[in-house]
Coordinates of C-alpha atoms in Angstrom, one line a residue:
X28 CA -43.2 -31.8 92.3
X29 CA -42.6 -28.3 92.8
X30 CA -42.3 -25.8 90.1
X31 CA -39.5 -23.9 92.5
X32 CA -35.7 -23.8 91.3
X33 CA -33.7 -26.4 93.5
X34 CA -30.7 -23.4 94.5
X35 CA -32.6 -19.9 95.6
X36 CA -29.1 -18.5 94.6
X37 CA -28.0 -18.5 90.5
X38 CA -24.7 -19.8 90.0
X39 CA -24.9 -17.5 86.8
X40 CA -22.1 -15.0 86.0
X41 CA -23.7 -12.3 85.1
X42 CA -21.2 -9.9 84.8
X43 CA -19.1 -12.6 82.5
X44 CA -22.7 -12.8 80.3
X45 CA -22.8 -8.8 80.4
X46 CA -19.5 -8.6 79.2
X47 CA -19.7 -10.8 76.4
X48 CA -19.9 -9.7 72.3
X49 CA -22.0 -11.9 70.2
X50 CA -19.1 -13.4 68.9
X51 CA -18.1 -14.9 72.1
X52 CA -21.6 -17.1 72.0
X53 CA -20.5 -21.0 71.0
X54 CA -23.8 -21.6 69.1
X55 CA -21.9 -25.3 68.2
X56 CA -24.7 -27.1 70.2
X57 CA -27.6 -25.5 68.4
X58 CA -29.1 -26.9 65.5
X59 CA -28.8 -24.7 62.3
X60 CA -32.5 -22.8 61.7
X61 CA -33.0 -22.6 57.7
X62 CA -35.7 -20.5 56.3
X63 CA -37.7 -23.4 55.9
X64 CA -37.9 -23.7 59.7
X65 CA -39.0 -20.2 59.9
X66 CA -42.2 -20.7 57.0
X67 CA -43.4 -23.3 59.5
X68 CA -43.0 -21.2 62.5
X69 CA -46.3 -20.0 64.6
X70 CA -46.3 -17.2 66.1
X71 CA -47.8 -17.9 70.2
X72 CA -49.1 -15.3 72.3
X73 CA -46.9 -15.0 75.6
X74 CA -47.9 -15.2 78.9
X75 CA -50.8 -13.0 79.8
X76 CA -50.1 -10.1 81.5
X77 CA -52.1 -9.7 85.0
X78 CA -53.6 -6.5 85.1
X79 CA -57.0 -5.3 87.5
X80 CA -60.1 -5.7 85.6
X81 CA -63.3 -3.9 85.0
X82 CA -66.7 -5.6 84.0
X83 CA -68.8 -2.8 82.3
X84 CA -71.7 -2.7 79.9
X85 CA -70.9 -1.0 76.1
X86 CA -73.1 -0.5 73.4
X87 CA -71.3 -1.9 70.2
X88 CA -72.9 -1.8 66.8
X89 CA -74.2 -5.3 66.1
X90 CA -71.9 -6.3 62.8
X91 CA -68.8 -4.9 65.1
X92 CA -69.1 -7.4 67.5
X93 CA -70.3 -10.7 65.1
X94 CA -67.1 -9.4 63.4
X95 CA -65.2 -9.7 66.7
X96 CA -66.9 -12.8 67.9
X97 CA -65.9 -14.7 64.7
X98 CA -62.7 -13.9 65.7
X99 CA -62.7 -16.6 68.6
X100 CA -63.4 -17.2 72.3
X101 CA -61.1 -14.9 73.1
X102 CA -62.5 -11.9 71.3
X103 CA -63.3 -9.9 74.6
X104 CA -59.2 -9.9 74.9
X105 CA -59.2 -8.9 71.6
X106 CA -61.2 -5.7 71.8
X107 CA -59.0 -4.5 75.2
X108 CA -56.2 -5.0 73.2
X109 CA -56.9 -2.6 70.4
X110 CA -58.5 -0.6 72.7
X111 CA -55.2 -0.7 74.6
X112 CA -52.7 0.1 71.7
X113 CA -55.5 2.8 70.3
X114 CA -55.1 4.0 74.0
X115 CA -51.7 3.9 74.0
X116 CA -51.3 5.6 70.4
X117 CA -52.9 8.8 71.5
X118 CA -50.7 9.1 74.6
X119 CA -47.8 9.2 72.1
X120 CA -49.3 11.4 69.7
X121 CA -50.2 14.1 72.7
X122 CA -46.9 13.8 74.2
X123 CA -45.1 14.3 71.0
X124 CA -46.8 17.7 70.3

């Protein structure tokens, strides 16, 4: 089985969903969430986001990366993203002054 949509046209309105204030929304079908619901919740990363790699060699004090590497398999993802949101940071700080 295909993971394709059976009509390659949405029989959606759009413009009626555009239009509509939250008070229009019939939330009648949808089970009540109580805040006991949300204590149990987990948080799940999304979808990763594909973006061109580079392998490259870095020097990294040696209790950095245990620290990272008890982190779990994925630690490698883990540094590029704080490097990314460190990157990112910066960017807004230059652009601000």
């Amino acid at each position: 089985m295909k993971n394709e949509p059976i009509s390659k046209t949405s029989l959606t309105d759009w413009a009626r969903v555009d239009a509509m204030e939250d008070h229009d929304i019939d939330f009648s079908d949808c089970p009540e969430i109580t805040p006991e619901m949300f204590e149990r919740a987990v948080v799940r990363r999304g979808l990763r986001t594909i973006r061109p790699t580079s392998r490259v060699t870095l020097q990294i004090d040696q209790d950095v990366l245990d620290w990272f590497q008890a982190q779990g398999q994925h630690y490698q993802a883990l540094i590029n993203t704080l490097l990314r949101a460190y990157m990112e940071a910066q960017r807004q700080t230059r652009q601000s002054t």
